[in-house]
mmCIF file of C-alpha atoms and ligand atoms in Angstrom:
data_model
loop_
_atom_site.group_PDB
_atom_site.id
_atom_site.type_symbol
_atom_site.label_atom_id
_atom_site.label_comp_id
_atom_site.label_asym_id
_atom_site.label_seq_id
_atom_site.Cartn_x
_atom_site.Cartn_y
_atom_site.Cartn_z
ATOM 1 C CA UNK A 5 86.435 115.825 97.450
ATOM 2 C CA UNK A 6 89.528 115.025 99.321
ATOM 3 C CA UNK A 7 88.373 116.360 102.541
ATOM 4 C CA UNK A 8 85.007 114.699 101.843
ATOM 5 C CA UNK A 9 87.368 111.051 101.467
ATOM 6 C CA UNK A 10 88.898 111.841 104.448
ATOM 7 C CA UNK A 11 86.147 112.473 106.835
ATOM 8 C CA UNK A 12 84.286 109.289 105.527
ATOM 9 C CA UNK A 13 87.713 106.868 106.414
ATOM 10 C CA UNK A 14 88.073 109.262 109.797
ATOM 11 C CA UNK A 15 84.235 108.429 111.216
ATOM 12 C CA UNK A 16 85.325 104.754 110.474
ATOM 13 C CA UNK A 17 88.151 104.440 112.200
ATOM 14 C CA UNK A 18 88.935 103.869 116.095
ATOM 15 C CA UNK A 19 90.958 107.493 117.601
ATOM 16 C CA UNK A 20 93.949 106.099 118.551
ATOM 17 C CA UNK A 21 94.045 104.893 114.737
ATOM 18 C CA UNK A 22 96.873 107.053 112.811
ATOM 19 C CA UNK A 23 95.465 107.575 108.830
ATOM 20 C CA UNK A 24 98.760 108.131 106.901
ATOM 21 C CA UNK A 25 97.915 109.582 103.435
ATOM 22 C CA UNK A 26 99.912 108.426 100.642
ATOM 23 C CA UNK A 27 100.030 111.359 98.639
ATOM 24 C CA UNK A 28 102.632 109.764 95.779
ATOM 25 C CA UNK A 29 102.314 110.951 92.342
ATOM 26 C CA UNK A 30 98.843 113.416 93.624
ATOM 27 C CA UNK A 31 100.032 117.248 93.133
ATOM 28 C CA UNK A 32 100.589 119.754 95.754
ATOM 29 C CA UNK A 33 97.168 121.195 95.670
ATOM 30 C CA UNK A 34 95.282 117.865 96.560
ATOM 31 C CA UNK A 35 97.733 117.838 99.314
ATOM 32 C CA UNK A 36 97.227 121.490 100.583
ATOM 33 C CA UNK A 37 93.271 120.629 100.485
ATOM 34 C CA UNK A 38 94.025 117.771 103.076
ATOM 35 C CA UNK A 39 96.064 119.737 105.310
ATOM 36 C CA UNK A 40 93.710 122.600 105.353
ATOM 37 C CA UNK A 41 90.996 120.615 106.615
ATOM 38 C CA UNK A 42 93.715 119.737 109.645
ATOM 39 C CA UNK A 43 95.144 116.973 108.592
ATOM 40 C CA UNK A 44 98.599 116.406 108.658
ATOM 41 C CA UNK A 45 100.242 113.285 108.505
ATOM 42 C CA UNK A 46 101.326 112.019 104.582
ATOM 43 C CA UNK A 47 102.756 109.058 103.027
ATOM 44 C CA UNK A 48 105.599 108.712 99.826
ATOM 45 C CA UNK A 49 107.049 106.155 98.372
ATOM 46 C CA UNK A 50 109.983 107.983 96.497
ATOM 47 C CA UNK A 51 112.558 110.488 98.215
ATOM 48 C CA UNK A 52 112.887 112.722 95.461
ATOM 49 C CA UNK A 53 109.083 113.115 95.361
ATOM 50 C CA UNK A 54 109.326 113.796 99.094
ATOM 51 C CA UNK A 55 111.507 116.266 99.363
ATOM 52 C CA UNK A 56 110.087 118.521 97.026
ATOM 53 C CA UNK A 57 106.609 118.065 98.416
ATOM 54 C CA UNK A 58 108.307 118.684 101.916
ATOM 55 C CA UNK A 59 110.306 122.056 100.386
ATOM 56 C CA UNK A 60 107.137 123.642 98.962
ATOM 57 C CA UNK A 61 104.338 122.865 101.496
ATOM 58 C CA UNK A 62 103.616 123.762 105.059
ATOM 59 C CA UNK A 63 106.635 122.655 108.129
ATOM 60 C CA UNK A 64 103.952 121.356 109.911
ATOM 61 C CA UNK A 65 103.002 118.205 107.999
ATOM 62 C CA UNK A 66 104.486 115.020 109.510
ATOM 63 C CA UNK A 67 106.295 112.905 106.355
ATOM 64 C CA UNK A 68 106.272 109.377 106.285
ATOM 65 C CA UNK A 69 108.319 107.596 104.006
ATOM 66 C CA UNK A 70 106.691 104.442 103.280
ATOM 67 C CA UNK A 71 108.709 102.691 100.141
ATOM 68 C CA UNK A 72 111.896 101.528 99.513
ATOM 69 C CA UNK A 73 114.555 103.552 100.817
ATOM 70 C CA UNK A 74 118.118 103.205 99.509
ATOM 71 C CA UNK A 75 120.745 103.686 102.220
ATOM 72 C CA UNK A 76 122.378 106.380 99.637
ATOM 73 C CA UNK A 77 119.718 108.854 99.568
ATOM 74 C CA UNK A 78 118.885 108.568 103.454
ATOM 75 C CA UNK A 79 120.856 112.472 103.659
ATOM 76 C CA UNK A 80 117.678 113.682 102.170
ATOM 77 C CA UNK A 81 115.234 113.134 104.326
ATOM 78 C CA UNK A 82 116.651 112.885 107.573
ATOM 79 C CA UNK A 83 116.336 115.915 108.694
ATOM 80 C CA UNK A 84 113.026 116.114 108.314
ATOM 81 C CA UNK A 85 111.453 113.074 107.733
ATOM 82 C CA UNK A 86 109.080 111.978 110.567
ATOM 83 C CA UNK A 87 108.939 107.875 110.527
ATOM 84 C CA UNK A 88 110.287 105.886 108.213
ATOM 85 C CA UNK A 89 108.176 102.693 107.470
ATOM 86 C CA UNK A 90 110.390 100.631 105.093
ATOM 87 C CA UNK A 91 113.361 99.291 107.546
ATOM 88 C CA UNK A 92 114.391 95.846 105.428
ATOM 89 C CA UNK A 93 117.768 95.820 106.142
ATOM 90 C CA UNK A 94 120.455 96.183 108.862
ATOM 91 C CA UNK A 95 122.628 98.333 107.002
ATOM 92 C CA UNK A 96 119.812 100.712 106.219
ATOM 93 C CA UNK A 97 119.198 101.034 110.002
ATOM 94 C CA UNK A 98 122.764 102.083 110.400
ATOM 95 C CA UNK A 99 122.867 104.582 107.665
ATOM 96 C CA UNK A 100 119.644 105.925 109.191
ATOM 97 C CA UNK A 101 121.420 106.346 112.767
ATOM 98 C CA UNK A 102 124.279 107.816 111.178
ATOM 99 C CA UNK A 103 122.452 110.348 109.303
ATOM 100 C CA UNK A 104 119.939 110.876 112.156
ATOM 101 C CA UNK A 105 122.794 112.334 113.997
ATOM 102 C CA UNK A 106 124.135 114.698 111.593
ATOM 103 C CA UNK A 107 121.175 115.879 111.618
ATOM 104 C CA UNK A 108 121.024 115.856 115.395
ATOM 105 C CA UNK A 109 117.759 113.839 115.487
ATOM 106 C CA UNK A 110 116.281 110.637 116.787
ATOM 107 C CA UNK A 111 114.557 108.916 113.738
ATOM 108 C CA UNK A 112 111.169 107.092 114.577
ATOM 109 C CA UNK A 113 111.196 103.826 112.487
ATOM 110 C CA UNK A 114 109.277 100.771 111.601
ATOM 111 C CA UNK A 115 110.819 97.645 110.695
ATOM 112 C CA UNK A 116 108.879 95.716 107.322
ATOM 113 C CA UNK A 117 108.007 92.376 107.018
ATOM 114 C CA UNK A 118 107.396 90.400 103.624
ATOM 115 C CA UNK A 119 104.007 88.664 104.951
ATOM 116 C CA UNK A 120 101.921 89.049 101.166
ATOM 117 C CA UNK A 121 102.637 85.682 98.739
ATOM 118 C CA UNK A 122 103.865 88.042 95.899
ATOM 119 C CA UNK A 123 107.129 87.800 95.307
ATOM 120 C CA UNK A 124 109.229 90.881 96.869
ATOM 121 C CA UNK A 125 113.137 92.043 97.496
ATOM 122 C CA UNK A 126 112.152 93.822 100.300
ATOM 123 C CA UNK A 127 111.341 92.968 103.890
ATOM 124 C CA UNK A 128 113.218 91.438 106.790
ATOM 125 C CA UNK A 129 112.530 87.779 108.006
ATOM 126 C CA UNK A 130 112.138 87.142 111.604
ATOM 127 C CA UNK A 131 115.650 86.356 112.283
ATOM 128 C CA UNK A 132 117.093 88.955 110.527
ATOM 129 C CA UNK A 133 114.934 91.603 112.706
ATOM 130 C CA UNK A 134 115.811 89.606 115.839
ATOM 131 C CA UNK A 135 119.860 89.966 115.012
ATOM 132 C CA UNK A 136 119.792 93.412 114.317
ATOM 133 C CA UNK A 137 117.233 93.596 117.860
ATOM 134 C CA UNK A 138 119.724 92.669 119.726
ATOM 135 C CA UNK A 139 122.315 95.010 118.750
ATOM 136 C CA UNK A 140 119.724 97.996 118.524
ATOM 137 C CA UNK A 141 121.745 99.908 121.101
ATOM 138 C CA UNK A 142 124.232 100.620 118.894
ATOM 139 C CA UNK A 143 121.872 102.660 117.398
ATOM 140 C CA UNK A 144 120.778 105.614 119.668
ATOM 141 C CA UNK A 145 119.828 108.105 117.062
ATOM 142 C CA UNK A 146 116.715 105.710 115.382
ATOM 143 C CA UNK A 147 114.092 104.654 117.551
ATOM 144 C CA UNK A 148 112.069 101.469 116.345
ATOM 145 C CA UNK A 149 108.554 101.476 116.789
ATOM 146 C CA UNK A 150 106.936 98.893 115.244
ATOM 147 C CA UNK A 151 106.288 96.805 112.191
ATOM 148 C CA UNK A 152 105.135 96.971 108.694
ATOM 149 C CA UNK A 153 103.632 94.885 106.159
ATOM 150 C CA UNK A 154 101.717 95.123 103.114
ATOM 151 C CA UNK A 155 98.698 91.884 102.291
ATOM 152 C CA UNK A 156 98.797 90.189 98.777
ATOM 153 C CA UNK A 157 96.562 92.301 96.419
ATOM 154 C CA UNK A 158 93.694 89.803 96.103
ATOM 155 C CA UNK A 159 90.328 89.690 96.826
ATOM 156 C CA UNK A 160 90.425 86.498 98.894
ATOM 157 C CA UNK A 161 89.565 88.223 102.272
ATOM 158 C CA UNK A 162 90.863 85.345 104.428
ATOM 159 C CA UNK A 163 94.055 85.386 102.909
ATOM 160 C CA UNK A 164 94.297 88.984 103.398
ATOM 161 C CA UNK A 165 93.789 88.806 107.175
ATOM 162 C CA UNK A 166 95.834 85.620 107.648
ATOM 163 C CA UNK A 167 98.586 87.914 106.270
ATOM 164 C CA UNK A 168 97.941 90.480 108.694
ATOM 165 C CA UNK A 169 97.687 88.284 112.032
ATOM 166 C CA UNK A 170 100.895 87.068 110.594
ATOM 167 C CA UNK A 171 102.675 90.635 111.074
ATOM 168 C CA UNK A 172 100.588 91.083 114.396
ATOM 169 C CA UNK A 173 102.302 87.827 116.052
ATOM 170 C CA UNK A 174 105.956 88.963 114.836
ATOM 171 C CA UNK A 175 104.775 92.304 116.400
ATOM 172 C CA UNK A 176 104.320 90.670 119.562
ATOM 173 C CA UNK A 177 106.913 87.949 119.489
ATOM 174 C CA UNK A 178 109.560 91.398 118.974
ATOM 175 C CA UNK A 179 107.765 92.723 121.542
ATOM 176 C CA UNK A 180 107.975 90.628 124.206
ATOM 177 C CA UNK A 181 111.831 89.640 123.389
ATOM 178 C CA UNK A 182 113.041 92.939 123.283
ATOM 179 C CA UNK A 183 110.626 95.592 124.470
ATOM 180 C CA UNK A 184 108.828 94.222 127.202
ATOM 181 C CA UNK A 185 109.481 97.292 129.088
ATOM 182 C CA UNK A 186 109.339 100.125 126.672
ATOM 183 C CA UNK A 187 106.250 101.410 125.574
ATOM 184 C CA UNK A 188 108.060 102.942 122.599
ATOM 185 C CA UNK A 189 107.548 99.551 120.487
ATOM 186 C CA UNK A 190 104.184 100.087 119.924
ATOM 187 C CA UNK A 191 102.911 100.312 115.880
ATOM 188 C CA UNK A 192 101.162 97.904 113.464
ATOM 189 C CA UNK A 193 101.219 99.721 109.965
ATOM 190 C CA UNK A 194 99.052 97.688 107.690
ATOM 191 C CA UNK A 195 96.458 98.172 105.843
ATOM 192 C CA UNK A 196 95.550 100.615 102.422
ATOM 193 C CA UNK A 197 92.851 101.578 100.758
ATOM 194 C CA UNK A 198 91.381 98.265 99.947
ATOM 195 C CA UNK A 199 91.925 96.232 103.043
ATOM 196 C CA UNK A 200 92.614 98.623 106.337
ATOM 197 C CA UNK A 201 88.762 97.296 107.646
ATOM 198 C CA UNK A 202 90.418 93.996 107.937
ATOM 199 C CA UNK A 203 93.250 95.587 108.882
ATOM 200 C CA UNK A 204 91.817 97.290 112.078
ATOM 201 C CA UNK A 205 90.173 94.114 113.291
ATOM 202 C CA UNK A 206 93.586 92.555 113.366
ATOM 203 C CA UNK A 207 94.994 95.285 115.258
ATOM 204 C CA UNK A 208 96.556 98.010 112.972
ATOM 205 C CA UNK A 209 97.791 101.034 114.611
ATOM 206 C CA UNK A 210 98.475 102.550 111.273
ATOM 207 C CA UNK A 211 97.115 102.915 108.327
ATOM 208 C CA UNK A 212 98.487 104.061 104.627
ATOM 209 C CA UNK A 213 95.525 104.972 102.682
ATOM 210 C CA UNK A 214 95.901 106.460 99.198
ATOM 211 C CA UNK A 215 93.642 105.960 96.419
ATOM 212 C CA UNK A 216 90.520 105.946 98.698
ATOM 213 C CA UNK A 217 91.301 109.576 99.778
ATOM 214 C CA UNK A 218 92.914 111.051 96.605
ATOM 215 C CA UNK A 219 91.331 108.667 93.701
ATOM 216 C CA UNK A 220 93.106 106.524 91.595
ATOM 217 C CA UNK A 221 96.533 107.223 90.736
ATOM 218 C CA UNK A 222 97.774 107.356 87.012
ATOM 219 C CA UNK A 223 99.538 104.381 86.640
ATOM 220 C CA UNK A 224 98.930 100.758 87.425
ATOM 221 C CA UNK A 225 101.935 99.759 89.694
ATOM 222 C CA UNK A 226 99.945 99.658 93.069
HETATM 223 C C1 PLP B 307 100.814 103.213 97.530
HETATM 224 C C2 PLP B 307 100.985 102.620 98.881
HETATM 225 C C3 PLP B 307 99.914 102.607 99.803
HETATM 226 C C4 PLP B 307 98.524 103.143 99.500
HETATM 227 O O1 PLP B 307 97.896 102.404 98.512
HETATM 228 P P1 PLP B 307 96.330 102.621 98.160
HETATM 229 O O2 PLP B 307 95.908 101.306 97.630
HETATM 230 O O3 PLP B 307 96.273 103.701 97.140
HETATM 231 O O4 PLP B 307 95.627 102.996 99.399
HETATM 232 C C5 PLP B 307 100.157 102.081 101.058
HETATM 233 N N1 PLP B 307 101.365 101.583 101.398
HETATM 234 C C6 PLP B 307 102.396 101.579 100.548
HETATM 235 C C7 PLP B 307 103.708 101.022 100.988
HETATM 236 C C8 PLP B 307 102.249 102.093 99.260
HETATM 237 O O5 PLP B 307 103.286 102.077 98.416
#
């Protein structure tokens, strides 16, 4: 069935498209199933949940970590972690860089924007991201990449892709400030299983797609 999910949201989607799936709370198995049928790049929300997944399943499966990250349990996952999608604050960044070279790695990372009306602690506002832009050389072991956002859970479609242009034209505002000549800055993660069509016609590089490949999950936090 998994595999079956996945090759329906795979036919749908343009190839340069990246389909992260957020595996949280799903067992191992339902994991293995996706990975078997090649694919290989998985979303969590919760370190400790990651690094056990990460201990007992294959090396070859690329981690994202896509929720809140507290700067005291970055150690874990740094030295294996492949991007980290939940940059919100400037200190975080530096504990990631710090870790990142312990662990003698360069740590691909996206920065995340509050762009949905719910109310949120997390996400950086424009300025914030363009201070800690202009001091991202002090930070040679973390690599920023893009953005992320998530839409307000709502079935006003509009809404949802006024949200997302939103995060598109902070994309490209960062972009032309302070990458204009490195094609490294160059991911849009948004959209999940309800809204990554909308999503893709406002540009998504990225998606995070959970429910849609793995079914509902067992509790009603989304
Ligand atoms: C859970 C989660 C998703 C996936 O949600 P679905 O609605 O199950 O597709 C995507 N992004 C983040 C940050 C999440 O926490």
């Amino acid at each position: 069935m998994v595999a079956d999910n996945l090759k329906k949201i795979k036919n749908n989607i343009p190839s340069h498209v990246t389909l992260v799936a957020v595996s949280k709370t799903k067992p191992d198995n339902a994991i293995a199933e996706a990975y078997k049928d090649g694919h290989i790049d998985f979303g969590e929300n919760k370190v400790q949940e990651l690094v056990e997944k990460y201990e007992k399943l294959p090396k070859e499966i690329r981690w994202h970590m896509i929720g809140h990250l507290q700067t005291n349990k970055v150690k874990y996952i740094a030295p294996f972690v492949y991007m980290i999608h939940s940059v919100d604050k400037e200190k975080l960044l530096k504990t990631i860089n710090k870790e990142a070279k312990k662990a003698n790695r360069v740590i691909p990372c996206l920065l995340q924007f509050h762009i949905a009306s719910e109310e949120s602690k997390y996400g950086l506002s424009v300025d914030e991201a363009e201070d800690m832009l202009s001091r991202k050389a002090e930070y040679p072991h973390v690599v920023i990449r893009g953005v992320m956002g998530m839409a307000t859970f709502t079935d006003d479609q509009e809404k949802i892709r006024s949200e997302f242009r939103l995060l598109k034209e902070i994309y490209s505002t960062l972009q032309q400030k302070y990458y204009s000549d490195d094609k490294n800055f160059s991911e849009i993660s948004m959209g999940m299983s309800e809204d990554y069509p909308i999503a893709l016609e406002e540009g998504s590089t990225i998606i995070r797609v959970g429910s849609a490949i793995f079914g509902e999950r067992n509790y009603s936090k989304k």
